Coordinates of C-alpha atoms in Angstrom, one line a residue:
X1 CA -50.7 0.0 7.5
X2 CA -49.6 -3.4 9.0
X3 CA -47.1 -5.9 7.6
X4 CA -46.6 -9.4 8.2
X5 CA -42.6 -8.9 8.7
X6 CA -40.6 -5.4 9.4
X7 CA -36.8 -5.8 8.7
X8 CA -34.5 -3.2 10.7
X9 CA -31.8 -3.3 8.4
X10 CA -30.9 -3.6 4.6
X11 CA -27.5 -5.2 4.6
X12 CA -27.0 -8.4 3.1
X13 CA -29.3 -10.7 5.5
X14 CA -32.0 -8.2 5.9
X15 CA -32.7 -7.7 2.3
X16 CA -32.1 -11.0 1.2
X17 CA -34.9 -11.9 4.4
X18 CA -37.1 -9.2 3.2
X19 CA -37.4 -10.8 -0.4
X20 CA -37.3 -14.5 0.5
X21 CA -40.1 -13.6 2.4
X22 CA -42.1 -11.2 0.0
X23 CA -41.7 -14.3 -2.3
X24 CA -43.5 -16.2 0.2
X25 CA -46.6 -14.2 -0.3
X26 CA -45.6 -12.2 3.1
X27 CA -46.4 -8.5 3.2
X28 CA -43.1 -7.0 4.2
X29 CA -41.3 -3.6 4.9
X30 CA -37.8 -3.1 5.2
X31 CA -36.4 -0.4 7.0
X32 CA -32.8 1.5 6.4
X33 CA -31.1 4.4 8.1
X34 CA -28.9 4.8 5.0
X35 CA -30.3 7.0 1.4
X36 CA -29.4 4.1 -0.2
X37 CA -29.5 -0.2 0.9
X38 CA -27.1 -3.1 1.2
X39 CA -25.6 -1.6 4.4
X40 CA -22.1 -1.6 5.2
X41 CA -21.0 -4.6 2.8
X42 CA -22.2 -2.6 -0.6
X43 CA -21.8 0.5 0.9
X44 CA -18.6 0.5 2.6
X45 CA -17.2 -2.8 3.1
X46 CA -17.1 -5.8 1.3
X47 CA -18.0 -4.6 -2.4
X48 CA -15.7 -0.9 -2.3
X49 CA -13.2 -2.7 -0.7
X50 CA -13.0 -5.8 -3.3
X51 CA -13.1 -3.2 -6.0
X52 CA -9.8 -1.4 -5.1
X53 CA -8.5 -5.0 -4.2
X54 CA -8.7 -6.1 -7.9
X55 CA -7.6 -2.1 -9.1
X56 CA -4.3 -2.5 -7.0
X57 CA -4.1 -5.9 -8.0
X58 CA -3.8 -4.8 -11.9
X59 CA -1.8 -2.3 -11.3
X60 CA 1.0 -4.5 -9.2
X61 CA 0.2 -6.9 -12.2
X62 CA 1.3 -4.0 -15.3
X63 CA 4.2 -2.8 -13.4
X64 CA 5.6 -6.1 -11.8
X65 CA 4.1 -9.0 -13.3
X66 CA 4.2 -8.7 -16.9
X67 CA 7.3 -8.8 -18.0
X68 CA 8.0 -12.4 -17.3
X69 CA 5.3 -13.0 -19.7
X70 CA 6.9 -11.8 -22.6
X71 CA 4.7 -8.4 -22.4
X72 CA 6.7 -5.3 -22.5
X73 CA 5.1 -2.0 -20.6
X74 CA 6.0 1.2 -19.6
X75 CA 5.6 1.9 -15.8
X76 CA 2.1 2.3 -15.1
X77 CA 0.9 5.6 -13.9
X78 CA -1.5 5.8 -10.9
X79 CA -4.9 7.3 -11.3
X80 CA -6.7 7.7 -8.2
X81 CA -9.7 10.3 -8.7
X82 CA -10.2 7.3 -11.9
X83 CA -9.8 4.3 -9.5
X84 CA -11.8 5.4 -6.7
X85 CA -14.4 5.9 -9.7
X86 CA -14.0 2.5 -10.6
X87 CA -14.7 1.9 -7.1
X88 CA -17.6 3.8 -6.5
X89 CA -19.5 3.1 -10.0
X90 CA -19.0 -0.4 -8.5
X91 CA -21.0 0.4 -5.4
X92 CA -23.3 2.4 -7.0
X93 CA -24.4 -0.4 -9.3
X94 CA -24.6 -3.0 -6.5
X95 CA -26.7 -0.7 -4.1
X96 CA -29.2 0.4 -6.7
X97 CA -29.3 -3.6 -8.0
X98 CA -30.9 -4.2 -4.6
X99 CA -33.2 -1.3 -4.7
X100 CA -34.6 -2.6 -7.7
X101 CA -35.0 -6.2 -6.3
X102 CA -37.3 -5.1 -3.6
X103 CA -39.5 -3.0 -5.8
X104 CA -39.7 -6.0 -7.9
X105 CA -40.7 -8.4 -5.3
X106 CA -42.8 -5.6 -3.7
X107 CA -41.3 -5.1 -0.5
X108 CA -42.0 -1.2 0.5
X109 CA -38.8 0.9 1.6
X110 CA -38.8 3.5 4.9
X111 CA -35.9 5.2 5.0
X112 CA -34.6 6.6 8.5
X113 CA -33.8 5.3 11.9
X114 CA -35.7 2.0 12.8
X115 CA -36.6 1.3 16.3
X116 CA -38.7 -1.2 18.5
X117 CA -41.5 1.1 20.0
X118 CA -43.8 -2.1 21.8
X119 CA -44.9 -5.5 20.8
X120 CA -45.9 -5.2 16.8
X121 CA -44.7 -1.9 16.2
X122 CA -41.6 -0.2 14.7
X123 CA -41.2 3.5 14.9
X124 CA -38.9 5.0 11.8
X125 CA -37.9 8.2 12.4
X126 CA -36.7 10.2 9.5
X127 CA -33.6 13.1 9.4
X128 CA -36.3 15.7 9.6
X129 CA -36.9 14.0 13.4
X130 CA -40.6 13.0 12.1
X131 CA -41.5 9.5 13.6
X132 CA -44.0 7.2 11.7
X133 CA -45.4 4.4 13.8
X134 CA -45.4 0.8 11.3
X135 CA -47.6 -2.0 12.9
X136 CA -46.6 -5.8 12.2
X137 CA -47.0 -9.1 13.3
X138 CA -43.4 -10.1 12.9
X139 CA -39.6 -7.5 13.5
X140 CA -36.3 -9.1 12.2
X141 CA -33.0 -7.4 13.6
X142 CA -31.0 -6.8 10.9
X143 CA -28.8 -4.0 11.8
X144 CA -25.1 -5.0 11.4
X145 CA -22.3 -4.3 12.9
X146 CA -19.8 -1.1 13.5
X147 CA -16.3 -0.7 14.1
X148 CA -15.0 -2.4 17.2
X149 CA -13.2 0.9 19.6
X150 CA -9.8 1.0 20.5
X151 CA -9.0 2.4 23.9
X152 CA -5.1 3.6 24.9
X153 CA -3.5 3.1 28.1
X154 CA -5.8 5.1 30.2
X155 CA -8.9 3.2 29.3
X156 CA -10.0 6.7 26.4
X157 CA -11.6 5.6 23.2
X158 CA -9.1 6.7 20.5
X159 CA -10.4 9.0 18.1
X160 CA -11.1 8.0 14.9
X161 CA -11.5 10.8 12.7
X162 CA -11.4 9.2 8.8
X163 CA -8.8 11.3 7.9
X164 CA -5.4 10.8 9.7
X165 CA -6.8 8.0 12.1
X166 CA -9.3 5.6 10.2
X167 CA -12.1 2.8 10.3
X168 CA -12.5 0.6 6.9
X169 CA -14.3 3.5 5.9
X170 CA -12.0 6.2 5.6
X171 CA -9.2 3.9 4.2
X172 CA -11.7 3.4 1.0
X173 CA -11.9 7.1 0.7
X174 CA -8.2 8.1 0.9
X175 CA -7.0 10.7 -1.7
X176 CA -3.2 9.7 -1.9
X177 CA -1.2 7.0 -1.1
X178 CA 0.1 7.5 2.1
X179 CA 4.1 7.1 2.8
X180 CA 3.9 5.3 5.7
X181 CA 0.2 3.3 6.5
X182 CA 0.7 1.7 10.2
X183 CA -2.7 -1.0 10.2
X184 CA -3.4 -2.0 13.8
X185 CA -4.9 -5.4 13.7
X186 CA -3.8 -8.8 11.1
X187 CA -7.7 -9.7 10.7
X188 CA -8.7 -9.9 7.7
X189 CA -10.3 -6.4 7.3
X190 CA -6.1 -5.4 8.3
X191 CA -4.7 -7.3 5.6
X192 CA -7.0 -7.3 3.1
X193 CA -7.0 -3.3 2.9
X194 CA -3.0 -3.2 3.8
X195 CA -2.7 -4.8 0.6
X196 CA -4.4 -2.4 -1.3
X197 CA -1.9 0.6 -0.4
X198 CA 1.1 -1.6 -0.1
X199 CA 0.4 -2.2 -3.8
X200 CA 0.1 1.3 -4.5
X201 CA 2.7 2.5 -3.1
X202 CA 2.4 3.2 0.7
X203 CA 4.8 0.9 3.3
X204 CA 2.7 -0.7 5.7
X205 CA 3.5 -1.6 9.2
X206 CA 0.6 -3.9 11.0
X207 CA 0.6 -3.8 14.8
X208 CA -0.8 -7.1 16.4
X209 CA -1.8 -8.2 19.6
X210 CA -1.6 -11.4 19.2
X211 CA 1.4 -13.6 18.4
X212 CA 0.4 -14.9 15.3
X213 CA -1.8 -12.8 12.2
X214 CA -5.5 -13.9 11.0
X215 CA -7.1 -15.3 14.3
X216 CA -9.3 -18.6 13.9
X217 CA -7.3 -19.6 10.8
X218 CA -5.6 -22.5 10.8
X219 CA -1.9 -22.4 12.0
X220 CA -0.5 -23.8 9.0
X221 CA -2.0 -21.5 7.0
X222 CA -1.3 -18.3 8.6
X223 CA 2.1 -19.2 9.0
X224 CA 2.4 -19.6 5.7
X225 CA 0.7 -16.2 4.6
X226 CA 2.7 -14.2 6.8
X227 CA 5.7 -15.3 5.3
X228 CA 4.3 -14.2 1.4
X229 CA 3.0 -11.3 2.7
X230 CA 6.4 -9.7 4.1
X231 CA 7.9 -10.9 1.1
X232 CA 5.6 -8.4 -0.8
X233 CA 6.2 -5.7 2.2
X234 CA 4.4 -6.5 4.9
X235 CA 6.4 -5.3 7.9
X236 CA 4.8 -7.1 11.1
X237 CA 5.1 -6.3 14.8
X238 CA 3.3 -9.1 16.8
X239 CA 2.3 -9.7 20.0
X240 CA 2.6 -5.6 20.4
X241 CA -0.1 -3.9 22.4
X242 CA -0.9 -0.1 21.2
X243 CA -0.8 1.5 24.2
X244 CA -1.9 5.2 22.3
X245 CA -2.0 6.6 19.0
X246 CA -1.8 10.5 18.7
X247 CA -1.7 12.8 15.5
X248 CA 1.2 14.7 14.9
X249 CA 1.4 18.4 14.8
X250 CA 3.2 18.2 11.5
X251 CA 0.6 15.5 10.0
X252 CA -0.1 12.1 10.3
X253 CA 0.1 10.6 13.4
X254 CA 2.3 8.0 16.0
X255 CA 1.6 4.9 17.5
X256 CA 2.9 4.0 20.5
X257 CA 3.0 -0.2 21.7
X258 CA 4.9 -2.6 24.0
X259 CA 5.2 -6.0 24.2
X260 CA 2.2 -8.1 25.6
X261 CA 5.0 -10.0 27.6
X262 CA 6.2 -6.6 28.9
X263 CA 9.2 -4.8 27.9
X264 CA 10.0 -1.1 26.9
X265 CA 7.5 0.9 24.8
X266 CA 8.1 2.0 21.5
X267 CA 6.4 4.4 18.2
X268 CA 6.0 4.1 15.1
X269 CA 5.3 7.6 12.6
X270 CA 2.6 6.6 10.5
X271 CA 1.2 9.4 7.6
X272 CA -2.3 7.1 8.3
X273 CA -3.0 4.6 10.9
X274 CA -5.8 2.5 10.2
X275 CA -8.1 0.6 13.3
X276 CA -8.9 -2.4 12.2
X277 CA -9.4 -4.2 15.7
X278 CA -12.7 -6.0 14.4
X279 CA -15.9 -4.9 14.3
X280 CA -18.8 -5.1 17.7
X281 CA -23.0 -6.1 16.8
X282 CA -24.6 -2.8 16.0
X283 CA -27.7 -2.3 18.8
X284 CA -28.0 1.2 20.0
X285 CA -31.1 3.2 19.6
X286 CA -32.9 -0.3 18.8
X287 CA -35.5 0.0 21.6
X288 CA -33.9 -3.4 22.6
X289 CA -34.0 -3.0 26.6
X290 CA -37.0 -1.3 26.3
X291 CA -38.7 -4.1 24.7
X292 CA -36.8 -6.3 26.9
X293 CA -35.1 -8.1 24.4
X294 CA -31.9 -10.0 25.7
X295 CA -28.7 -9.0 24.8
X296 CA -25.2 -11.0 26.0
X297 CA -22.0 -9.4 25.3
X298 CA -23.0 -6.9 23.0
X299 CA -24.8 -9.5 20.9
X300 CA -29.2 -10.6 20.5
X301 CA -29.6 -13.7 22.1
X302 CA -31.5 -16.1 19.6
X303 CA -32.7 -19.9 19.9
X304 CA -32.3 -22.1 17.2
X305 CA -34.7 -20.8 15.1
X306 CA -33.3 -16.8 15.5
X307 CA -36.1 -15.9 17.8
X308 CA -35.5 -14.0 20.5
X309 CA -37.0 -14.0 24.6
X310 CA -39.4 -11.5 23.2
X311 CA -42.5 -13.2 21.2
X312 CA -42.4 -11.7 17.7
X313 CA -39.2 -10.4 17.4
X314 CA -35.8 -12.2 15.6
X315 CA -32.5 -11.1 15.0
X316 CA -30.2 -12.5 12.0
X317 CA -26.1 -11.7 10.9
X318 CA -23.9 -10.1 12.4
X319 CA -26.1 -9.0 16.1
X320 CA -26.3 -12.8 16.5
X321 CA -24.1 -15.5 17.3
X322 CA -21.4 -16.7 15.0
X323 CA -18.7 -15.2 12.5
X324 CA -19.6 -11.5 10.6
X325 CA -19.7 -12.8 7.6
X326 CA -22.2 -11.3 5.0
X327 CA -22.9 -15.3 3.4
X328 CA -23.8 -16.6 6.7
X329 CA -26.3 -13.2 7.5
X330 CA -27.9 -14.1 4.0
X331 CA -28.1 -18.0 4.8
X332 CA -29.6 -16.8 8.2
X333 CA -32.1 -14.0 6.0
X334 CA -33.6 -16.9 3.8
X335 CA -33.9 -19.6 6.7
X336 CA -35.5 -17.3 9.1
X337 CA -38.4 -16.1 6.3
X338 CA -39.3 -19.5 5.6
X339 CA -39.3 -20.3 9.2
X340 CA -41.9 -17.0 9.8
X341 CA -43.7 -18.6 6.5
X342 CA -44.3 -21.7 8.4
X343 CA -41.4 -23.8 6.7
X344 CA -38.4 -25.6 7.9
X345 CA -35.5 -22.9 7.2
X346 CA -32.1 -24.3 8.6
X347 CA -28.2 -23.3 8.3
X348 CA -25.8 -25.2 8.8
X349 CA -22.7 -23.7 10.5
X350 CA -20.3 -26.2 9.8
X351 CA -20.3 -25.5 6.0
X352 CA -20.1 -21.4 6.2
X353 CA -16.6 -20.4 4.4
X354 CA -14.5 -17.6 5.4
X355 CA -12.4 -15.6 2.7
X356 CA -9.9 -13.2 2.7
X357 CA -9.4 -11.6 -1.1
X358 CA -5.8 -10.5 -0.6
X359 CA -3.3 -12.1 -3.1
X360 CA -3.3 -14.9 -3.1
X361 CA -6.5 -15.6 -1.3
X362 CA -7.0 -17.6 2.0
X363 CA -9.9 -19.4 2.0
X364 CA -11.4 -21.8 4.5
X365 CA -14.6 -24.2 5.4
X366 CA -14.9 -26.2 8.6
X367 CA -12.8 -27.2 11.7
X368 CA -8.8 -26.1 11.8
X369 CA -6.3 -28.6 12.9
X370 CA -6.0 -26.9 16.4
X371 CA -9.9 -27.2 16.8
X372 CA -10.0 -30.9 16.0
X373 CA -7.4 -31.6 18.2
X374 CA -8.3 -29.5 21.1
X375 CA -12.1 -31.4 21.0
X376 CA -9.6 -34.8 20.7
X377 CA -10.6 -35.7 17.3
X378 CA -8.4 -38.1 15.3
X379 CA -8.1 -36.9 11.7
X380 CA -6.4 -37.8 8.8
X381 CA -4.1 -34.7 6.6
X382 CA -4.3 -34.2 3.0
X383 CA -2.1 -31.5 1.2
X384 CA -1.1 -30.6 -1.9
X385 CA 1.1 -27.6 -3.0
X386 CA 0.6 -25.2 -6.1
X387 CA 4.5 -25.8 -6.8
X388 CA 3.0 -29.1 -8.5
X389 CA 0.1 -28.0 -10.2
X390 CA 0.4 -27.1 -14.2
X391 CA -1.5 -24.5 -14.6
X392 CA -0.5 -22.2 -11.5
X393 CA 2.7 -23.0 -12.8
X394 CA 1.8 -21.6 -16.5
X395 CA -0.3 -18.6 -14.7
X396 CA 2.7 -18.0 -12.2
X397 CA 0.5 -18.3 -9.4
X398 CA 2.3 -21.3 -7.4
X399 CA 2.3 -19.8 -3.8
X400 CA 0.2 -21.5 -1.2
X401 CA -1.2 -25.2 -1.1
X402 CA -4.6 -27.1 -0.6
X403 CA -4.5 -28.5 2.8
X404 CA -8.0 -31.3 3.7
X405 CA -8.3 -32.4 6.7
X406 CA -11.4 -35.5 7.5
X407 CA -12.1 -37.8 10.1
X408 CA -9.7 -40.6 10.6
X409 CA -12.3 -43.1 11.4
X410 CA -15.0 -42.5 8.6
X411 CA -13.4 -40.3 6.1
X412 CA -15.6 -37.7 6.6
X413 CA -14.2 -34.7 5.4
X414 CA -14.4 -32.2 9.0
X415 CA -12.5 -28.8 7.1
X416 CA -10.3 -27.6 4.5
X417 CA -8.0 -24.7 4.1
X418 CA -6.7 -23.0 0.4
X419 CA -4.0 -20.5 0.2
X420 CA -3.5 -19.6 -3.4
X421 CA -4.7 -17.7 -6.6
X422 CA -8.6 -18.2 -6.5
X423 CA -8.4 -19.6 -3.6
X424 CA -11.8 -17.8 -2.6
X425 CA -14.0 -19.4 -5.7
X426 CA -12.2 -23.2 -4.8
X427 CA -12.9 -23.6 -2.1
X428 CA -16.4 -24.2 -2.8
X429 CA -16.6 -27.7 -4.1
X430 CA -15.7 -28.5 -0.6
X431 CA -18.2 -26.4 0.6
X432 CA -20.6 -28.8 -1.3
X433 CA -19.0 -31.8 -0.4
X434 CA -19.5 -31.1 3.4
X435 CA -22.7 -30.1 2.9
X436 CA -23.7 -33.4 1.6
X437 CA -21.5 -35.3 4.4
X438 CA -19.2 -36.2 1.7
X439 CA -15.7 -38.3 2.2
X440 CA -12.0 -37.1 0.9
X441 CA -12.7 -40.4 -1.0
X442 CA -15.5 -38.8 -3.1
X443 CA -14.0 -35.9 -3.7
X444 CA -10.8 -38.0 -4.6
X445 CA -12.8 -39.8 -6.9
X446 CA -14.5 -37.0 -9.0
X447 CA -13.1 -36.2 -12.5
X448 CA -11.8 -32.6 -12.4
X449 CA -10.8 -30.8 -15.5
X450 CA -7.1 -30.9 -17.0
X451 CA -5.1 -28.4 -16.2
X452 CA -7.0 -26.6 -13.6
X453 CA -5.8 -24.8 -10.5
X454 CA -8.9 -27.3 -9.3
X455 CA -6.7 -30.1 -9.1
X456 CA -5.2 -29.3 -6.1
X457 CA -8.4 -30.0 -4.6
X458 CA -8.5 -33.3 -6.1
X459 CA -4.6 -34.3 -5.4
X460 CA -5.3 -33.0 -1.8
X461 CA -8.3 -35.5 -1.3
X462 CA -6.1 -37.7 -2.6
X463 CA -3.6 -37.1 0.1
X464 CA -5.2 -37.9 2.7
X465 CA -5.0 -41.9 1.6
X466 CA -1.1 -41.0 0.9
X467 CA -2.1 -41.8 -2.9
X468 CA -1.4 -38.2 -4.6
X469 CA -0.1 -38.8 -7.8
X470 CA 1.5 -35.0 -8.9
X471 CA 3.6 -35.1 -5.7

């Protein structure tokens, strides 16, 4: 049987390609290594991980938070077989919503290992090793990424093993809340799943090389979260190299670092230590060499319309160019199948936002102050904190600020950063506004409802022309 488009991968861009394209009146396959689809977001990422996120968050809420409220509760009592339910019902439903989306739109499912096997053909080989040849004009590379490998001093791949030593993965499946949780990495996947156990329960020690936490935030802003998260526990040890981490013949396991300047080595005892160094394009046993598709540091090499060297064959999210992000992988899923459709698909990568869902959120859109001023832009700084805003104030959510930042000369706004309660669902308007080459003077100017959290935005905008009015 032959297809007009084969997707390797059923993560967030390759689904979301397979049924922009079905809708399109193309005849298309998808292809998943998995049992079930959404690939490591729904399965083991983004949606598990956002689901224990908000559990923890309730629970810090009933045994801290309520009581200033005038709500009176006995300590709250941790369920974990109950939460990790909660957790997994949530993937469940997620996975088999986006089974049923490509049986409605009539894209047909193989399930096993995809691979290139020659120009128009993609070989799926199934777990009982039986390989069924697919023919099709068109391949899309959809296949994620995995978890970026940590080597010690000696150059050895440290062992992850999910249960003392783990990847994202094994801290969503942890059966008790560990004493002692050492994270090494402040990305985002760090932080956001330190804050889950810190919640809970565990201390948390997270291990940086860098100097700073959240690369490719703005300074401001991650300045200003690292000081809110050690208030809630956070215990940071920055610009620290891990130079080994062993298990311990008693349990758990200890991390050894130095300082990146140089200096005298030191250990932490950890009950878990969790890699969370980033995470590296997922290629291998793709056929990609074979087929002679070009690969630079790890990652597909695509033109501007995600096509690769090789006729017939394109490559979309996180194998390409560009921040792993499941949004952008989607944005890049729907352009490229109108493209292949003979439409004009486009993203544009100046208006993808970045989130991380701790609390509060961090959420950002565009250029940060260091990147305009290292390409020599002039810009103009609008910022507005929560401390001024009624209704944070009434929700007691009054960390964190709006911060706009837009072109000095036309007003143009060039990025934004929001640390604060919702931060994540806020910083969309901007989003907008950037996508239609809006000013900090149209934003400024548009009503926003009274009293809203949203009004930061506004009074932020309204910064940038020193005319604020709350501040």
């Amino acid at each position: 049987m032959s297809y007009d488009l084969i997707v390797i991968g059923s993560g967030p861009g390759g689904y979301v390609c397979a049924i922009r394209a079905a809708q399109l009146g193309l005849k298309v396959a998808v292809v998943e290594k998995r049992k079930t689809f959404g690939g490591t977001c729904l399965n083991i990422g983004c949606i598990p991980s956002k689901a224990l996120l908000y559990a923890s968050e309730m629970f810090e809420e009933a045994g801290h938070g309520m009581a200033a409220l005038g709500i009176k509760l006995p300590a709250p009592e941790l369920d974990m077989p109950a939460m990790m339910k909660h957790k997994q019902d949530t993937v469940d439903a997620n996975v088999n919503g986006v089974a049923f989306l490509l049986k409605k739109h009539k894209v047909e499912t193989f399930t096993g290992h995809g691979s290139i096997g020659g120009a128009g053909v993609v070989n799926v080989t199934a777990q009982d090793g039986t390989v069924t040849a697919l023919e099709t004009k068109n391949i899309v590379i959809a296949t994620g990424s995995d978890v970026a490998k940590l080597r010690n001093s000696k150059g050895e791949t440290i062992t992850i093993d999910e249960t003392t030593i783990v990847s994202s993965t094994g801290a969503l499946t942890l059966q008790k809340v560990p004493g002692h949780l050492v994270v090494v990495g402040a990305g985002v996947i760090g932080l956001e799943l330190g804050s889950v156990w810190l919640r809970l329960g565990a201390k948390v020690t997270v291990v940086e090389y860098l100097d700073r936490i959240l690369p490719g935030m703005d300074g401001e802003v991650a300045k200003t979260f690292q000081r809110l998260l050690e208030k809630q526990g956070f215990s940071f040890k920055l610009a620290a190299k891990v130079t080994d981490v062993n298990p311990s013949e008693s349990g758990g396991a200890s991390v050894s670092f130095e300082p990146v300047a140089g200096g005298a080595s030191q250990s932490l005892g950890a009950d878990i230590v969790l890699i969370a160094t980033g995470r590296v394009p997922f290629t291998e046993g793709l056929g990609l060499e074979t087929a002679g598709v070009a690969l630079e540091r790890g990652r597909v090499v695509i033109d501007g319309h995600f096509a690769t060297n090789v006729a017939g064959i394109y490559a979309i999210g996180d194998v390409v160019r560009g921040p792993m992000l499941a949004h952008k992988a989607e944005d890049e899923g729907v352009a490229l199948a109108e493209i292949i459709a003979g439409q004009h698909g486009h993203v544009n990568y100046d208006a993808i936002p970045g989130v991380v869902y701790t609390q509060p959120e961090v959420a950002s859109v565009g250029k940060t102050e260091e990147e305009l001023k290292s390409a020599g832009i002039a810009y103009k700084v609008g910022k507005f904190n929560f401390t001024a805003n009624g209704r944070a104030r009434a929700m007691r959510h009054t960390d964190g600020f709006v911060k706009i930042l837009a072109d000095a000369t036309t007003d143009r706004v060039l990025g934004a950063h929001i640390i604060g309660f919702g931060a994540g669902d806020m910083i969309h308007e901007i989003v907008v506004l950037m996508e239609f080459g809006g000013s900090s003077e149209d934003l400024a100017r548009t009503c926003h409802a009274h009293p809203t959290l949203s009004e930061a935005v506004k009074e932020a905008a309204m910064a940038v022309e020193k005319r604020q009015i709350h501040a």
